[in-house]
mmCIF file of C-alpha atoms and ligand atoms in Angstrom:
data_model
loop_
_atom_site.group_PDB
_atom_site.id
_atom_site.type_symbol
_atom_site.label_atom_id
_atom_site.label_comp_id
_atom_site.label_asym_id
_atom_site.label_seq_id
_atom_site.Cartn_x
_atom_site.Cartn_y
_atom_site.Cartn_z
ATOM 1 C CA UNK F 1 0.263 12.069 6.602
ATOM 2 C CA UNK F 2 -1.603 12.238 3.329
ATOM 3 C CA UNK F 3 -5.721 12.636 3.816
ATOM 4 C CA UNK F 4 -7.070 11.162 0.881
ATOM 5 C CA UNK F 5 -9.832 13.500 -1.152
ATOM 6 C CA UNK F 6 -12.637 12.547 -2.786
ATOM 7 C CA UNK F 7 -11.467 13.186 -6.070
ATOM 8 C CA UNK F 8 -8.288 10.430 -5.311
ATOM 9 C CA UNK F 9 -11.024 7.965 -4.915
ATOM 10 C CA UNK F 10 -14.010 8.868 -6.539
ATOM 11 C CA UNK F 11 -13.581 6.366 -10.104
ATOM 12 C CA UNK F 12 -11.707 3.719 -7.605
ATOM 13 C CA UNK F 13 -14.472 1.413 -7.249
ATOM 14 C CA UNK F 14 -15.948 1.270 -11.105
ATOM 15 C CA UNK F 15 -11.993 0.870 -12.370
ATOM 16 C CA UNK F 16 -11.124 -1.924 -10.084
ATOM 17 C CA UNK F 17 -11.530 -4.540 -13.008
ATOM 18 C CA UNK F 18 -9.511 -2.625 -15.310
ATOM 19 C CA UNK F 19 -6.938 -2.034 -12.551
ATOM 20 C CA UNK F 20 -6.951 -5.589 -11.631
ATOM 21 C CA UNK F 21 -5.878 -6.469 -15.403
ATOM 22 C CA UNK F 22 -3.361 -3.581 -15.437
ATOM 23 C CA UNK F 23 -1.480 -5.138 -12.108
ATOM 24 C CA UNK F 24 -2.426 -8.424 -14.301
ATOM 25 C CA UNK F 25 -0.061 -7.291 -17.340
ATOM 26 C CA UNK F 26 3.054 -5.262 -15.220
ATOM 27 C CA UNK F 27 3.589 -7.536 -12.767
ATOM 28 C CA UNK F 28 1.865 -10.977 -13.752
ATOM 29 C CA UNK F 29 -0.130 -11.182 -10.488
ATOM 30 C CA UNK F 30 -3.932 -9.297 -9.821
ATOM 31 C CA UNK F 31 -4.556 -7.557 -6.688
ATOM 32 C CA UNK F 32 -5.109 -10.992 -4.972
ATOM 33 C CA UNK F 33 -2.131 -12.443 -5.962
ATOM 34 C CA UNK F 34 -0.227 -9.290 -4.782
ATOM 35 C CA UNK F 35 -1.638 -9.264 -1.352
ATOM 36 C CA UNK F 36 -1.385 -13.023 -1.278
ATOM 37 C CA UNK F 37 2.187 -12.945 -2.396
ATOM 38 C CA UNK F 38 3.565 -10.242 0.337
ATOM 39 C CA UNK F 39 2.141 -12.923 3.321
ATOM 40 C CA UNK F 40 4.236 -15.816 1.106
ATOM 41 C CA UNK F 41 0.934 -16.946 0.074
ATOM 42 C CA UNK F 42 -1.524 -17.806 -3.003
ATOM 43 C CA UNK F 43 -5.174 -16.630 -3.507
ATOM 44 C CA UNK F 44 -5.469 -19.990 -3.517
ATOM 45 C CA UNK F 45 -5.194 -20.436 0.414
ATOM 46 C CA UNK F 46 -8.409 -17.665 0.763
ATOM 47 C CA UNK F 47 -10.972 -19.542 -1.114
ATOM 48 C CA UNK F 48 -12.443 -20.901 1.944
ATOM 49 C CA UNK F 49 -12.266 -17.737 3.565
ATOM 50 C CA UNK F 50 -14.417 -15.854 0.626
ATOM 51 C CA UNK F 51 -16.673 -18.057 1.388
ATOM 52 C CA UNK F 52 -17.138 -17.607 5.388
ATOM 53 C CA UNK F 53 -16.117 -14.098 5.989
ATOM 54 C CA UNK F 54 -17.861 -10.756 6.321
ATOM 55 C CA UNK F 55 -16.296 -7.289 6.479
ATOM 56 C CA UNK F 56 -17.637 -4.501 7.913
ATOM 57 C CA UNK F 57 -16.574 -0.900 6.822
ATOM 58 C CA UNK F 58 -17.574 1.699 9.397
ATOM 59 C CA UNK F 59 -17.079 5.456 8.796
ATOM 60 C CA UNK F 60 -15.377 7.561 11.205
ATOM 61 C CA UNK F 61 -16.604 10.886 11.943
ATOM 62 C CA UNK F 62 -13.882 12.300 14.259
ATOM 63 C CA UNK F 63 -11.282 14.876 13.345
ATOM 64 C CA UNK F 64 -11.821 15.772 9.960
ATOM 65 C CA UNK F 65 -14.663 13.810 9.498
ATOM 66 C CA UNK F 66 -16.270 11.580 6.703
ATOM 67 C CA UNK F 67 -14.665 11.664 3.712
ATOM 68 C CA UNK F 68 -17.370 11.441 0.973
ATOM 69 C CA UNK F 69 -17.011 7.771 -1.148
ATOM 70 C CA UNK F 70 -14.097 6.355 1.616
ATOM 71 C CA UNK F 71 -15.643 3.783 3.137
ATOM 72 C CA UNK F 72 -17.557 2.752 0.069
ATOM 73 C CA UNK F 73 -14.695 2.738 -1.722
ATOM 74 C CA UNK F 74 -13.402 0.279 0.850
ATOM 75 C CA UNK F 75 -15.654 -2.092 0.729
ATOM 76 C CA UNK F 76 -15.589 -2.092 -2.941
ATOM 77 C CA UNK F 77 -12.225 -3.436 -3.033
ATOM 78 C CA UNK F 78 -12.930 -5.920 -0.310
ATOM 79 C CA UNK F 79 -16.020 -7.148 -2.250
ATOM 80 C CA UNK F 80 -13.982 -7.210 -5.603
ATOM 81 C CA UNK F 81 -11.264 -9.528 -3.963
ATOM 82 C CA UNK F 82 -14.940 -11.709 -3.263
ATOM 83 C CA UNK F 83 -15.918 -11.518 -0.015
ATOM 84 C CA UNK F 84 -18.946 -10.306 1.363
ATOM 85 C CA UNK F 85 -18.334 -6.904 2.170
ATOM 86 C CA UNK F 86 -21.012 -3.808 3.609
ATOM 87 C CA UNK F 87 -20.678 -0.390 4.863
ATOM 88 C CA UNK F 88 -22.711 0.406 8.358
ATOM 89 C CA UNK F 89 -25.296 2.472 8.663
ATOM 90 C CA UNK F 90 -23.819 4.185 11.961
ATOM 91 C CA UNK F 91 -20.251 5.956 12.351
ATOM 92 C CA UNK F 92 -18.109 5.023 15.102
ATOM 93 C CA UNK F 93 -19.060 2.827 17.946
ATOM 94 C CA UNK F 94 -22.347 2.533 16.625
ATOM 95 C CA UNK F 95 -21.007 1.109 13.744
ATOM 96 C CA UNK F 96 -18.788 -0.892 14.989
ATOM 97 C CA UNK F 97 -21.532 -2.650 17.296
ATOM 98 C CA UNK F 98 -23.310 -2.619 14.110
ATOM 99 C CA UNK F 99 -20.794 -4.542 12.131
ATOM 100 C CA UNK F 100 -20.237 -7.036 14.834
ATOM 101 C CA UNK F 101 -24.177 -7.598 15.387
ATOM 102 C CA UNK F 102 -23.979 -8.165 11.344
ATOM 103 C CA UNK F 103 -21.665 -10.585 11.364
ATOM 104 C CA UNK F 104 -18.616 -9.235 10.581
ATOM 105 C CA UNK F 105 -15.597 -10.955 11.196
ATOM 106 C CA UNK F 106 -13.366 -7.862 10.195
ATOM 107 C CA UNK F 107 -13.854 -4.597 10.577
ATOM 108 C CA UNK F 108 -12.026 -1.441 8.995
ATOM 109 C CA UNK F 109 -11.839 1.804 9.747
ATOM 110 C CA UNK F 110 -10.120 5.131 9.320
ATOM 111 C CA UNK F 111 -9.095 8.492 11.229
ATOM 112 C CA UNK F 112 -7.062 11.091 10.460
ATOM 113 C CA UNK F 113 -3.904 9.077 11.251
ATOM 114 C CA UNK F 114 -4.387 5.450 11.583
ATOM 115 C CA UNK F 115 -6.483 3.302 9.140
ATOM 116 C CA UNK F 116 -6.869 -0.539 10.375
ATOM 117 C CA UNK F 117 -8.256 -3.517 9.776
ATOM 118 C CA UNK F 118 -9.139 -5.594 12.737
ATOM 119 C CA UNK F 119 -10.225 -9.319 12.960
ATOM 120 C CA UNK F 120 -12.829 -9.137 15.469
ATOM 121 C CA UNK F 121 -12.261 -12.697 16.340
ATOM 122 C CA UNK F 122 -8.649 -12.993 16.575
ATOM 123 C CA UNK F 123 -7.637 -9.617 17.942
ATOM 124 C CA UNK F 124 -5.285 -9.217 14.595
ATOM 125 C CA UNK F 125 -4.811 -5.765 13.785
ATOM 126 C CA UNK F 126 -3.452 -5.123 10.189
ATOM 127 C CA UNK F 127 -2.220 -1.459 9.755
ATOM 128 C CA UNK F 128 -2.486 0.522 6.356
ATOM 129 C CA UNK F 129 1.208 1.798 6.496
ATOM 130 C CA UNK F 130 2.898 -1.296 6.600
ATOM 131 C CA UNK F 131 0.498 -3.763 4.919
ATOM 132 C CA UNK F 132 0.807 -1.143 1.795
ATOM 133 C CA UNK F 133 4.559 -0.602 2.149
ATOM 134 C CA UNK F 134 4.636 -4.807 2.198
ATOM 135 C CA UNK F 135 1.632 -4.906 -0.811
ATOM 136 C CA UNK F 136 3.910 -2.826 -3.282
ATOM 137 C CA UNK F 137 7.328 -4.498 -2.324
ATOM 138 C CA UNK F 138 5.281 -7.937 -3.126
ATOM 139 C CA UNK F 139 4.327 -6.493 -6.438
ATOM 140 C CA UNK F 140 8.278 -4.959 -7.591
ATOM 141 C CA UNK F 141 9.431 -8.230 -6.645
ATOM 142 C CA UNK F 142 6.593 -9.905 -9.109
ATOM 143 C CA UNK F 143 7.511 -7.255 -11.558
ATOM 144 C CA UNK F 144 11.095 -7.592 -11.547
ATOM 145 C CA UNK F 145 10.855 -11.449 -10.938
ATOM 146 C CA UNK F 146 12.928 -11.551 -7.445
ATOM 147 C CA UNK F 147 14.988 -9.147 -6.018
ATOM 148 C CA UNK F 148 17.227 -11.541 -4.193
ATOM 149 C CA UNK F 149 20.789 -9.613 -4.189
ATOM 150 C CA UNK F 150 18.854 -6.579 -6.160
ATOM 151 C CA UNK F 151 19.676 -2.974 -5.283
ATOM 152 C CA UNK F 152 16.024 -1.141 -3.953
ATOM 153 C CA UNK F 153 16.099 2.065 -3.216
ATOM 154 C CA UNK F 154 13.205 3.146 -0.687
ATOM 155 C CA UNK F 155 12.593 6.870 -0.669
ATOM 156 C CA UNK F 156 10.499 7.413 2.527
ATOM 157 C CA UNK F 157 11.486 6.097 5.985
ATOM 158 C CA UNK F 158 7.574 6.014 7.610
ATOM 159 C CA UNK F 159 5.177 3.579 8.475
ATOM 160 C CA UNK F 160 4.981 2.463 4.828
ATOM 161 C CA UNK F 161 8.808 2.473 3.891
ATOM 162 C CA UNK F 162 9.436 0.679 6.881
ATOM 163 C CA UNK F 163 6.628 -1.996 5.712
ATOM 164 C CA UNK F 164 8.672 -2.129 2.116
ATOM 165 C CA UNK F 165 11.646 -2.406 3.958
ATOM 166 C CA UNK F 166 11.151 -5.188 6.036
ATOM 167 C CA UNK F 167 9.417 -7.312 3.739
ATOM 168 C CA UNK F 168 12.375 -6.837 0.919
ATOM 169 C CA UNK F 169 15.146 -7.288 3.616
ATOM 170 C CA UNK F 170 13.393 -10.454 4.237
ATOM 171 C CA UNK F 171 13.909 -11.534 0.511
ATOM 172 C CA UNK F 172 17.266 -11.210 0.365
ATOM 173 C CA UNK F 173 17.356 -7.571 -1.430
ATOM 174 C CA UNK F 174 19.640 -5.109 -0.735
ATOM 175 C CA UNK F 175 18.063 -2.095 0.799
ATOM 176 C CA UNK F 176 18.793 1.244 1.051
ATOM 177 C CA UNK F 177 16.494 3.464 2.633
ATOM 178 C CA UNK F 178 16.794 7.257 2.091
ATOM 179 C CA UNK F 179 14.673 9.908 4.377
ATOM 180 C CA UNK F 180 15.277 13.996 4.457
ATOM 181 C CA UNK F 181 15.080 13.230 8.354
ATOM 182 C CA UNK F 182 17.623 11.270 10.085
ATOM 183 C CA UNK F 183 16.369 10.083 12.790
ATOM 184 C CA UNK F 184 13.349 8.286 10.696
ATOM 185 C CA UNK F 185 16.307 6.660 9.350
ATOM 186 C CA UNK F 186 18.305 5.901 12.495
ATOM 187 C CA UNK F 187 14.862 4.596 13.930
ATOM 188 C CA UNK F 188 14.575 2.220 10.969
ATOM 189 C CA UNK F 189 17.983 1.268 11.099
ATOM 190 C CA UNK F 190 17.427 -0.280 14.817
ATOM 191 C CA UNK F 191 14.446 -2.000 13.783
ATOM 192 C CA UNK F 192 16.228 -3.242 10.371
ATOM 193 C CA UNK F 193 19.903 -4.064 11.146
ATOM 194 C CA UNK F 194 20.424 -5.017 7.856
ATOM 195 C CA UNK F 195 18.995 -2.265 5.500
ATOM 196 C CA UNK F 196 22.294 1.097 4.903
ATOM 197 C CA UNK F 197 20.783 4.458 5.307
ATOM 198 C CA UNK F 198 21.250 7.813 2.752
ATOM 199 C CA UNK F 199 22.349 10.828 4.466
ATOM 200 C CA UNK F 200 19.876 13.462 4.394
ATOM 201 C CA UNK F 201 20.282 16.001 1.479
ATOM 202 C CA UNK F 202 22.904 13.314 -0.399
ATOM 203 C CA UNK F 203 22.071 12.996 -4.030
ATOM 204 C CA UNK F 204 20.221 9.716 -4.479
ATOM 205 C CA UNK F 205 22.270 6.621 -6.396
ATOM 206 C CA UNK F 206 20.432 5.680 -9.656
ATOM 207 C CA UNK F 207 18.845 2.320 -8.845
ATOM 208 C CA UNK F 208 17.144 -0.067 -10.703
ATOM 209 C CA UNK F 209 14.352 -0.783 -8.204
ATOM 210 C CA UNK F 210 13.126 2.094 -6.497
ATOM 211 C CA UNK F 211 9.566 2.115 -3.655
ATOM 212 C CA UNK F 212 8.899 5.685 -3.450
ATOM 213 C CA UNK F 213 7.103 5.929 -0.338
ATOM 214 C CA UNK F 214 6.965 9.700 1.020
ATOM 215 C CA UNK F 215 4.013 12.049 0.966
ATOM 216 C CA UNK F 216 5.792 14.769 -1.242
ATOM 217 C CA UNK F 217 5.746 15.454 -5.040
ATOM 218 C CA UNK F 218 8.889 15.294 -7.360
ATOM 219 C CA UNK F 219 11.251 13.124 -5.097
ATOM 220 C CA UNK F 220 12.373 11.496 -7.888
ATOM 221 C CA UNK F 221 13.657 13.594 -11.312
ATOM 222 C CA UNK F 222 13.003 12.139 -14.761
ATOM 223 C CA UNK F 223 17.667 11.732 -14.782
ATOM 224 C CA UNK F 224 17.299 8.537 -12.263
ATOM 225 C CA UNK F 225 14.552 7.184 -14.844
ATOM 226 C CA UNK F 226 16.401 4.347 -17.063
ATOM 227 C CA UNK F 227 14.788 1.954 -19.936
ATOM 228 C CA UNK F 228 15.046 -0.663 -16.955
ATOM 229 C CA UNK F 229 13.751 1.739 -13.928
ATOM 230 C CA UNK F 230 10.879 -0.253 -12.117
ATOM 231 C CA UNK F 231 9.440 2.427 -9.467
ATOM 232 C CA UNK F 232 6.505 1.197 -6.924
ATOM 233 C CA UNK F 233 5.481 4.232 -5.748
ATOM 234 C CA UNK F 234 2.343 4.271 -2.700
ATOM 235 C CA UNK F 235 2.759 7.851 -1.751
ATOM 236 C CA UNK F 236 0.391 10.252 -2.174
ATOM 237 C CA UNK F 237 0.347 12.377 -4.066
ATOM 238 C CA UNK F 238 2.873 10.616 -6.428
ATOM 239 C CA UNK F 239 6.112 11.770 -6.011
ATOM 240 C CA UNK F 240 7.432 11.371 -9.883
ATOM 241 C CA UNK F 241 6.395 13.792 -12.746
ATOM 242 C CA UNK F 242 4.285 13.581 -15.872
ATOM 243 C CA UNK F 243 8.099 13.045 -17.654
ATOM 244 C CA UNK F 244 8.783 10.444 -14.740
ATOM 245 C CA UNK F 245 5.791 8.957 -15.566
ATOM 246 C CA UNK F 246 5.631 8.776 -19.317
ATOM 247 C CA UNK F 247 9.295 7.432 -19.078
ATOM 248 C CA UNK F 248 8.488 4.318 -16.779
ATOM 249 C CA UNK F 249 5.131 3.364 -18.184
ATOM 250 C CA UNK F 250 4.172 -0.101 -17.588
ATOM 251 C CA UNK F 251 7.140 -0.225 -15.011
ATOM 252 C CA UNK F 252 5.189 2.147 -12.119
ATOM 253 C CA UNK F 253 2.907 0.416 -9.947
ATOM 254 C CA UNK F 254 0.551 3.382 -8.291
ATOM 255 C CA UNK F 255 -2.914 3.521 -6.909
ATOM 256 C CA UNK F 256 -4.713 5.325 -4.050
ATOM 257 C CA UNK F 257 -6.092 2.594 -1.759
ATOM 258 C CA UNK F 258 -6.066 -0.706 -3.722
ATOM 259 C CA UNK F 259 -2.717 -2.952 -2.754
ATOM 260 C CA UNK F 260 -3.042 -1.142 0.877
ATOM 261 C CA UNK F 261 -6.482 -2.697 1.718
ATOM 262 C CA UNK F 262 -6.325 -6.009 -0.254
ATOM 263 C CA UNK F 263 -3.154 -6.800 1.918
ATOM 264 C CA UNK F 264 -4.722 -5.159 4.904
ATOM 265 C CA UNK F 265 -7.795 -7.713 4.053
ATOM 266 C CA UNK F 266 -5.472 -10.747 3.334
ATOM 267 C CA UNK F 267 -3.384 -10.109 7.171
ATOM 268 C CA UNK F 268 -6.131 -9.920 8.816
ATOM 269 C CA UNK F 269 -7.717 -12.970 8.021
HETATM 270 O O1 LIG X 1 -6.892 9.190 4.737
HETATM 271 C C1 LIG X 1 -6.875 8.978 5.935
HETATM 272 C C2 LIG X 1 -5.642 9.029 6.757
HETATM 273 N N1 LIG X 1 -4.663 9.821 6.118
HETATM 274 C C3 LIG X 1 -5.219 7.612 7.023
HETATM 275 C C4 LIG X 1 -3.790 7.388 6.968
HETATM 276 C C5 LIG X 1 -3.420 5.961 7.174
HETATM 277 N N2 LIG X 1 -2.139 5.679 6.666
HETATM 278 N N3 LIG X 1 -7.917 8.651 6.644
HETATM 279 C C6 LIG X 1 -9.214 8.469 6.067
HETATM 280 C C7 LIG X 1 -10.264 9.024 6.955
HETATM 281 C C8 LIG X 1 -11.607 8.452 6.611
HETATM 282 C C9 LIG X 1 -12.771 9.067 7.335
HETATM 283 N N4 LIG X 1 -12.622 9.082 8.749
HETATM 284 C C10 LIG X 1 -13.997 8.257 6.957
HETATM 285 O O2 LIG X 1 -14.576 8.524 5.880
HETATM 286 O O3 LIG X 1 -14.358 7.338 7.695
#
């Protein structure tokens, strides 16, 4: 699992208006619309919710520790999607008695290998693997404008391909999930009846739609890159190459944290 470094997140928070316009342009929805979209929803049905909820962001010193700008970063996202949003003074229990005692009606918070948000009133728990897996299926299908019938490749049979997976099963797509370890694939297969599994080590089919969700680099070569190639790609770090990259322009939906915690915010609610 991928720790994120200060230097992923560090220009998150000042660039969220820009990115907002970016995710505007390639897939016709902003990060609201996104996380709105992958629940079946609008940001229309979270106005009244701006209005009465508070989220609470609480660092987490154990294992590794604090990661410099994390929980900041957090709550800059949360506060950009416009609700009131603040980071607590304590780390763990402290701040999470803190956040509660504040007001908050959600909190979120991060180890080493779980990152949640959890409605302090309802007992939801929204998990960052599959809300982002589900956050950047929502935004191929806006980009590609349904994927009913459509051929998706997910690279990456984890928490977060599992999250893609279900959500575009659910639409009618036709998934196939590839994973250098079988039994990640076997596992997903008995959760997911419907999705057809790659063997490992099998050259990958070209497809159209591809979520590249794995935490290695180069899974996908610049050859399986076509004029109409849409790639949503969560892992980190980014698993397609500068050439990758330059070939698929506005058709590669990436970020660090941004379509995981807006549809972590928008489940939780
Ligand atoms: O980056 C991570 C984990 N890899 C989470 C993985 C979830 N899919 N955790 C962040 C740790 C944050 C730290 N404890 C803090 O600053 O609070």
């Amino acid at each position: 699992m991928t720790r994120l470094r200060e230097e992923d997140i560090c220009l998150v928070g000042e660039r969220l208006s820009g990115y907002d316009s970016h995710l505007l342009k390639i897939t016709g929805s902003g990060l609201a619309g996104i996380a709105a979209h992958s629940l079946g929803k609008t940001p229309n049905d979270f106005v009244s919710a701006q209005r009465t909820v508070s989220v609470g962001v609480i660092p987490v010193t154990y294992g590794q520790g604090i990661i410099s700008g994390f929980s900041e970063t957090v709550r800059d996202i949360i506060a950009f999607l416009g609700f009131a949003a603040f980071v607590t003074r304590e780390p763990n229990l402290g701040g999470l008695a803190e956040a509660v005692g504040g007001g908050a009606k959600i909190v979120f918070l991060a180890d080493d290998d779980n990152f949640i948000a959890l409605n302090v009133a309802s007992g939801k728990v929204s998990d960052n693997g599959e809300a982002t897996g589900r956050g950047y299926a929502a935004a191929l299908e806006l980009m590609a404008g349904g994927l009913r019938e459509k051929k998706v490749l997910i690279i990456g049979a984890g928490p977060v391909g599992c999250g893609a997976a279900r959500y575009l099963t659910a639409q009618g797509a036709k998934v196939l999930v590839h994973d250098c370890d079988e039994s990640k694939m076997e596992q997903l297969k008995c959760l997911i009846p419907e999705i057809r599994t790659g063997k490992p080590g099998m050259t990958l089919p070209c497809c159209q739609f591809i979520v590249e969700a794995t935490p290695a680099e180069n899974t996908v070569t610049a050859d399986y890159i076509t004029a109409d190639t849409c790639v949503a790609a969560p892992g980190i770090p980014l698993g397609l190459n500068r050439e990758c990259r330059e070939r698929l322009a506005d058709r590669l939906i990436h970020d660090v944290l941004e379509i995981g915690v807006a549809t972590m915010l928008f489940t939780a609610l």
